[in-house]
PDB file of C-alpha atoms in Angstrom:
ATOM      1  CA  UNK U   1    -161.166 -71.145 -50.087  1.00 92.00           C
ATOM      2  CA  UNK U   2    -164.145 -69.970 -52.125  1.00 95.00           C
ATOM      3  CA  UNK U   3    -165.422 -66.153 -51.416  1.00 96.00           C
ATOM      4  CA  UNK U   4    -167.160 -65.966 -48.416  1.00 97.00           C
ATOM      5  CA  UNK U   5    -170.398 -63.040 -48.188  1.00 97.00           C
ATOM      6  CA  UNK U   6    -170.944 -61.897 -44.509  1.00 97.00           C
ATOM      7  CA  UNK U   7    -174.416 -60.137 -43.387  1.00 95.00           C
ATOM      8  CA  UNK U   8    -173.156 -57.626 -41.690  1.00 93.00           C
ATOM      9  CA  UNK U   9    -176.341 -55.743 -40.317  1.00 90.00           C
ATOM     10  CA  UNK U  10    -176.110 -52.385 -41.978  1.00 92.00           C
ATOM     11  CA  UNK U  11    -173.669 -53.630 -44.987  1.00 95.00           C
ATOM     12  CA  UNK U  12    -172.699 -57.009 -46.752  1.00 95.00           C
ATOM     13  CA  UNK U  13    -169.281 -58.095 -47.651  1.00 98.00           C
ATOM     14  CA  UNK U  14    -168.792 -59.626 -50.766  1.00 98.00           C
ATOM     15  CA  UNK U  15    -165.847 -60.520 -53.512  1.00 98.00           C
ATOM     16  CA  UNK U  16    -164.995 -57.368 -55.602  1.00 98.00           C
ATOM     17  CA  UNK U  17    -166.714 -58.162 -58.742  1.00 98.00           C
ATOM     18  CA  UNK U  18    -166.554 -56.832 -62.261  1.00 98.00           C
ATOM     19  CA  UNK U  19    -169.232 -59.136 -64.351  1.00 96.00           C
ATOM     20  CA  UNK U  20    -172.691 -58.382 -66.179  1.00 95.00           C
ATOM     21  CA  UNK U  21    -174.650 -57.873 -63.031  1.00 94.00           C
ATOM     22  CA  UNK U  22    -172.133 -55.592 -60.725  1.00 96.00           C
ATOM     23  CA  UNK U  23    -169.111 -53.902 -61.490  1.00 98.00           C
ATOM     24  CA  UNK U  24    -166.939 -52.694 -59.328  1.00 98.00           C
ATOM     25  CA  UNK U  25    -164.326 -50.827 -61.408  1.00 98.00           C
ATOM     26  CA  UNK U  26    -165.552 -47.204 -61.596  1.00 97.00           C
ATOM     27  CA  UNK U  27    -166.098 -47.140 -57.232  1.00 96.00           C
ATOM     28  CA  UNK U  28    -162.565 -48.700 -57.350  1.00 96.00           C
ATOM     29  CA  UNK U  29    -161.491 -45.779 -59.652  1.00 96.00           C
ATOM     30  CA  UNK U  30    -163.126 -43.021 -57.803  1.00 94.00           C
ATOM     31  CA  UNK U  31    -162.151 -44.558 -54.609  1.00 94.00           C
ATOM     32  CA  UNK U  32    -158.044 -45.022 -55.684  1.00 92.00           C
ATOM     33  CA  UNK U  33    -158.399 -41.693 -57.141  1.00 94.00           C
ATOM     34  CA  UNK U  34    -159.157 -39.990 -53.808  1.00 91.00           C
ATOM     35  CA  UNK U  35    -155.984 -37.767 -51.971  1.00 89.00           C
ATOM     36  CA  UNK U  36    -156.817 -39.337 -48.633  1.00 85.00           C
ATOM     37  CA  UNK U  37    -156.919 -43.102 -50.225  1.00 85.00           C
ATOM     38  CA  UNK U  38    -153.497 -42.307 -52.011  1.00 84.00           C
ATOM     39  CA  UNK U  39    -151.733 -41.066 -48.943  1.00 82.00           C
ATOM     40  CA  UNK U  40    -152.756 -44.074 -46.819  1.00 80.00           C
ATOM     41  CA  UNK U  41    -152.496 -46.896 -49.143  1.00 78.00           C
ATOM     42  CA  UNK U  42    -149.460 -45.274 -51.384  1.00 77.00           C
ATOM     43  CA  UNK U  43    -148.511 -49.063 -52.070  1.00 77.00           C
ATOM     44  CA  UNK U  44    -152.001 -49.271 -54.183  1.00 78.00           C
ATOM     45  CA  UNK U  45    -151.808 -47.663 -57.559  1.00 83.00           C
ATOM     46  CA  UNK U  46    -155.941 -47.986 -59.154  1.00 93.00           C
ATOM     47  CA  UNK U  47    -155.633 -45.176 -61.943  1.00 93.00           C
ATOM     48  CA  UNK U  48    -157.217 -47.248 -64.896  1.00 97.00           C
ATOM     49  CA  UNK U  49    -160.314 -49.936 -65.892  1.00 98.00           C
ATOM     50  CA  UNK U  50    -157.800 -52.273 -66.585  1.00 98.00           C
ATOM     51  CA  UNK U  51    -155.891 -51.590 -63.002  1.00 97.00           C
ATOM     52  CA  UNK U  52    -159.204 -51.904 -61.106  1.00 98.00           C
ATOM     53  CA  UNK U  53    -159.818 -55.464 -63.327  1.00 98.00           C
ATOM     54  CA  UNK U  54    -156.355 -56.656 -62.374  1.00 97.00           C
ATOM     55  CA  UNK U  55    -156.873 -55.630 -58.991  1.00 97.00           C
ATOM     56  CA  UNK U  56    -160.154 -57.807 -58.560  1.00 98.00           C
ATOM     57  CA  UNK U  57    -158.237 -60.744 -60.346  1.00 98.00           C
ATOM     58  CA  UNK U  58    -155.105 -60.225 -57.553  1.00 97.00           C
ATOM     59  CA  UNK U  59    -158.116 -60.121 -54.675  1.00 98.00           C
ATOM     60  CA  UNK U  60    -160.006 -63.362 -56.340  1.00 98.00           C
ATOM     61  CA  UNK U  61    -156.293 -64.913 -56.560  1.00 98.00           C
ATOM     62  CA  UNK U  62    -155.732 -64.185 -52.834  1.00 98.00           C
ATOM     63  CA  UNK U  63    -159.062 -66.446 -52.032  1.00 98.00           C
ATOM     64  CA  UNK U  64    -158.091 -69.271 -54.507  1.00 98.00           C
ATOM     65  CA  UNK U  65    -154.713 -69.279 -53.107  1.00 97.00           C
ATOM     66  CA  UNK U  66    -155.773 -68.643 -49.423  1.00 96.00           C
ATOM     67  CA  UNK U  67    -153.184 -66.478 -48.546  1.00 96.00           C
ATOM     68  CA  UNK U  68    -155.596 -62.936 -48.669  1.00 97.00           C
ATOM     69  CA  UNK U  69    -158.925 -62.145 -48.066  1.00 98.00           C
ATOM     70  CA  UNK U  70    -160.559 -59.184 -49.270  1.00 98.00           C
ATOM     71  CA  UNK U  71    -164.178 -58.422 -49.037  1.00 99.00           C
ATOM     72  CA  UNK U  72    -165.661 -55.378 -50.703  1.00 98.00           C
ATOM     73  CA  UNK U  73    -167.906 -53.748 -48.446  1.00 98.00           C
ATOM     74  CA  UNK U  74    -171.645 -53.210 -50.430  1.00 98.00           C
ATOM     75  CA  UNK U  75    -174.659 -51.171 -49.179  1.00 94.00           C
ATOM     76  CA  UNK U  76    -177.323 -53.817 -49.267  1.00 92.00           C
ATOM     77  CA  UNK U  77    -180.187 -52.573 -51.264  1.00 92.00           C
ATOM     78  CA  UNK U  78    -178.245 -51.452 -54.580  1.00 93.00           C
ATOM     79  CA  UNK U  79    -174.843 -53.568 -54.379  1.00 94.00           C
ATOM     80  CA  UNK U  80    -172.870 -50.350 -54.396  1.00 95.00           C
ATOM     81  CA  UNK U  81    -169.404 -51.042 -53.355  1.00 97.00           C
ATOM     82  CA  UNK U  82    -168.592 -48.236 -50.561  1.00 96.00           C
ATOM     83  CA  UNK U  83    -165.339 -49.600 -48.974  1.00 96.00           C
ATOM     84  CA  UNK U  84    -163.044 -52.732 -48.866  1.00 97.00           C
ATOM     85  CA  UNK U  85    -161.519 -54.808 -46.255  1.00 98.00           C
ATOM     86  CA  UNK U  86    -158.726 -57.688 -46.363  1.00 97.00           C
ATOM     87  CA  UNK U  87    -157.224 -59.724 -44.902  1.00 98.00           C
ATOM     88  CA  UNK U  88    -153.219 -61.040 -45.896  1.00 97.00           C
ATOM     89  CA  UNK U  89    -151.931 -64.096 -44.132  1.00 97.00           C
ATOM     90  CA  UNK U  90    -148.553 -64.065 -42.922  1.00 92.00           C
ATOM     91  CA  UNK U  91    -148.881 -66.968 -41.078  1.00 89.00           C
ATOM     92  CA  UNK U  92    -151.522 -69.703 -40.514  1.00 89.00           C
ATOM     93  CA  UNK U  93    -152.675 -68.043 -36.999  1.00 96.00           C
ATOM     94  CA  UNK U  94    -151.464 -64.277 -38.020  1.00 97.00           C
ATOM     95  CA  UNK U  95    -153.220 -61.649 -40.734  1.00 98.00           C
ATOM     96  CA  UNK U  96    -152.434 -57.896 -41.868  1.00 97.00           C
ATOM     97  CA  UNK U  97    -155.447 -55.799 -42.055  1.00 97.00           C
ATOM     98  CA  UNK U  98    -156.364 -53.468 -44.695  1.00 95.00           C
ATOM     99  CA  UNK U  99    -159.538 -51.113 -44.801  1.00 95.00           C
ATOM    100  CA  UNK U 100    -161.046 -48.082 -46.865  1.00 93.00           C
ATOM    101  CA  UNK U 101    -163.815 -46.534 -47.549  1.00 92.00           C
ATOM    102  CA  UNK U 102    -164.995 -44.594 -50.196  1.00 91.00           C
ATOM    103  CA  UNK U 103    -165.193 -40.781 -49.767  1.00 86.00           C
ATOM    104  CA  UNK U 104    -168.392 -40.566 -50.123  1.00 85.00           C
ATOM    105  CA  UNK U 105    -169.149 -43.194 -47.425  1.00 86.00           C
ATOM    106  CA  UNK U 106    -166.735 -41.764 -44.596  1.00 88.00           C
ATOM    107  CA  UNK U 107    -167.918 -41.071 -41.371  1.00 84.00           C
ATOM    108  CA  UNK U 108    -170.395 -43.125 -41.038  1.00 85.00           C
ATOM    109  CA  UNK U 109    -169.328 -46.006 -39.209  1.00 92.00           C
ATOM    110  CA  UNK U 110    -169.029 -47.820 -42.299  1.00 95.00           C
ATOM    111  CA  UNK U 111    -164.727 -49.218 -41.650  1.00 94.00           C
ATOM    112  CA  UNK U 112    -165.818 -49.865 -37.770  1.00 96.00           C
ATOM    113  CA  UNK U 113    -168.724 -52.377 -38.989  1.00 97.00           C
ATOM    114  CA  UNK U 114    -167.239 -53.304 -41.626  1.00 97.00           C
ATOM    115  CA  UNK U 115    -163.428 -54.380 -39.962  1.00 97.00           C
ATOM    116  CA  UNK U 116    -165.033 -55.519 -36.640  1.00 97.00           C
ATOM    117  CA  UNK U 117    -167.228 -58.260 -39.365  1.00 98.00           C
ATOM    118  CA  UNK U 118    -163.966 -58.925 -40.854  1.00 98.00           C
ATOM    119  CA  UNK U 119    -162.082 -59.333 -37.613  1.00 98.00           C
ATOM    120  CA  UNK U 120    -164.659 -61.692 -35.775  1.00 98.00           C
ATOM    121  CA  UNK U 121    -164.618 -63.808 -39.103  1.00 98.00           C
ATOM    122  CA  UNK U 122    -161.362 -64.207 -38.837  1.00 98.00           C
ATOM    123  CA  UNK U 123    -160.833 -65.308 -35.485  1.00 98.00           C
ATOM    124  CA  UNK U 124    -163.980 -67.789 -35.639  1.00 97.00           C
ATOM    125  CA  UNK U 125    -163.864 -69.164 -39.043  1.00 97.00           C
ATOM    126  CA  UNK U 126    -159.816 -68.820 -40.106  1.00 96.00           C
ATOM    127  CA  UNK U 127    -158.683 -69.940 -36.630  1.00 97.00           C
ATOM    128  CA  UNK U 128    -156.241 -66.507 -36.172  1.00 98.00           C
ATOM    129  CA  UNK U 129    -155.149 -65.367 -32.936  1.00 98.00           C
ATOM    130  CA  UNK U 130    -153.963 -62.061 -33.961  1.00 98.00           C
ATOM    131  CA  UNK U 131    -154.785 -59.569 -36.487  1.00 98.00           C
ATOM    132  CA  UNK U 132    -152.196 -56.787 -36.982  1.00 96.00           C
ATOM    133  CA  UNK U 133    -152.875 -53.501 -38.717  1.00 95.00           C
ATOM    134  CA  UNK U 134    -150.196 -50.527 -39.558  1.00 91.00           C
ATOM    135  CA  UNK U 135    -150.982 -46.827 -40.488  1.00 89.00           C
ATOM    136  CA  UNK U 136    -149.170 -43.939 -41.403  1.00 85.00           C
ATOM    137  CA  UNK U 137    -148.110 -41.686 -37.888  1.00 85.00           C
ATOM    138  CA  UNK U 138    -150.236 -38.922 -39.267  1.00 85.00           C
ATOM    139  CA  UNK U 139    -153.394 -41.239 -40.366  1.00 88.00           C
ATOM    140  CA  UNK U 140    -155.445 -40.205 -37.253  1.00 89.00           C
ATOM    141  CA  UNK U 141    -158.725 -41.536 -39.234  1.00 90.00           C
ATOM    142  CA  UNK U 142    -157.237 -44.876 -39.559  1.00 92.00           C
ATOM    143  CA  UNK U 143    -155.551 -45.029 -36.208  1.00 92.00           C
ATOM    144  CA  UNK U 144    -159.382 -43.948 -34.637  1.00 93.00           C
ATOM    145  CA  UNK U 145    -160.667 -46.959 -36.549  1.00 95.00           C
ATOM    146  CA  UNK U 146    -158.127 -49.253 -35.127  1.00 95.00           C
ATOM    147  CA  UNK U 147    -159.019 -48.033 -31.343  1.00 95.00           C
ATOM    148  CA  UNK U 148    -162.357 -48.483 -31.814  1.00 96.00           C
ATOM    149  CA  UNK U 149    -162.745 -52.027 -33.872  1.00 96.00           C
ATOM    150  CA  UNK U 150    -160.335 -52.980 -30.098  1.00 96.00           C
ATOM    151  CA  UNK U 151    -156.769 -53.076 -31.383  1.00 96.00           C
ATOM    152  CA  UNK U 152    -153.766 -51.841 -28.974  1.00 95.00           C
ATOM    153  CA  UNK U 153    -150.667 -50.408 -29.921  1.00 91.00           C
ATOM    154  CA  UNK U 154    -147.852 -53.125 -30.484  1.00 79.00           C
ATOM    155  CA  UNK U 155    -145.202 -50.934 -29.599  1.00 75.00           C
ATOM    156  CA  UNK U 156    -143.212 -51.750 -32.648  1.00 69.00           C
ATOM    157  CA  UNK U 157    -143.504 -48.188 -33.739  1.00 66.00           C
ATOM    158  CA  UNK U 158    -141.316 -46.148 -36.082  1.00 79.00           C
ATOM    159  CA  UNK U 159    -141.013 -42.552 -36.876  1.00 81.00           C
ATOM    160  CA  UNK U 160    -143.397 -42.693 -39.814  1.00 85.00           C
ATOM    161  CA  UNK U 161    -145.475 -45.916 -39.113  1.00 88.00           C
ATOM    162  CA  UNK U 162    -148.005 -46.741 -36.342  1.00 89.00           C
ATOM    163  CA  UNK U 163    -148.123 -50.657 -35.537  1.00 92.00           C
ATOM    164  CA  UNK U 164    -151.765 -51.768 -33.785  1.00 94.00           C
ATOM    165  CA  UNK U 165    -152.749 -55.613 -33.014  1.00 95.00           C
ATOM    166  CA  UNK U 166    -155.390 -57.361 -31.942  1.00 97.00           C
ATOM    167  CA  UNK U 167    -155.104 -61.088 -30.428  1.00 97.00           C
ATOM    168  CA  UNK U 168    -158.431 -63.525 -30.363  1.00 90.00           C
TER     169      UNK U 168
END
């Protein structure tokens, strides 16, 4: 699937981008580099330029391939990317959710626009009929985030690891 932009009032979504006219690398860098980020995406290692290019080439691979979709989340008048959110397949009718925001951007109802876009796309336009999401048991910013964009606990809970879905 090509990149798909979404209006989405406040904020666009867009393809991370790296090129002559935006470049997305140093707001991935800062972003990666925060304590917060690195605690509840541990799996996500963004320390250098040429990690933050890579890591737009694995996000443009994931819309070539359709298998992932991830839309960097831009304030509208300057292009600014301010947070990210994506979509992985695991099946034709099922996705994993990923969000985050920079720190600069936080609490300001950036994620809940943002991932309730994301969500609605993907239940219209992909055809899902359930979006899962998983934070840490401590991540009470992320499991907020997941109440309010209308996901429910699963109940497939561990000691560590808080499982939320949503079904379309």
């Amino acid at each position: 699937m090509e990149p798909v932009e979404i209006n989405a009032g406040s904020y666009y979504l867009r393809q991370l981008r790296a090129d002559d006219r935006i470049d997305d690398r140093p707001a991935l860098l800062a972003a990666f580099a925060d304590p917060a980020m690195q605690r509840a995406l541990p799996g996500h290692a963004v320390r250098t330029t040429e990690d933050a290019t890579g890591y737009i080439d694995a996000c443009a691979a994931g819309w070539r391939d359709d298998r992932s979709y991830a839309w960097g989340v831009a304030e509208p008048t300057t292009g600014a990317l301010i947070g990210e959110v994506l979509l992985d397949l695991g099946s034709a009718e099922t996705a994993e959710l990923t969000a985050w925001t920079h720190p600069d951007a936080r609490r300001g109802g950036v994620a809940t626009t943002a991932v309730g876009t994301v969500v609605r796309f993907g239940f219209g336009a992909l055809g899902l009929t359930r979006v899962d999401a998983t934070c840490g048991a401590g991540d009470v910013a992320a499991a907020a985030l997941a109440e309010r964009c209308g996901f429910s606990r699963d109940g497939d809970d561990d000691p560590d690891t808080l499982r939320w879905t949503r079904r379309g």
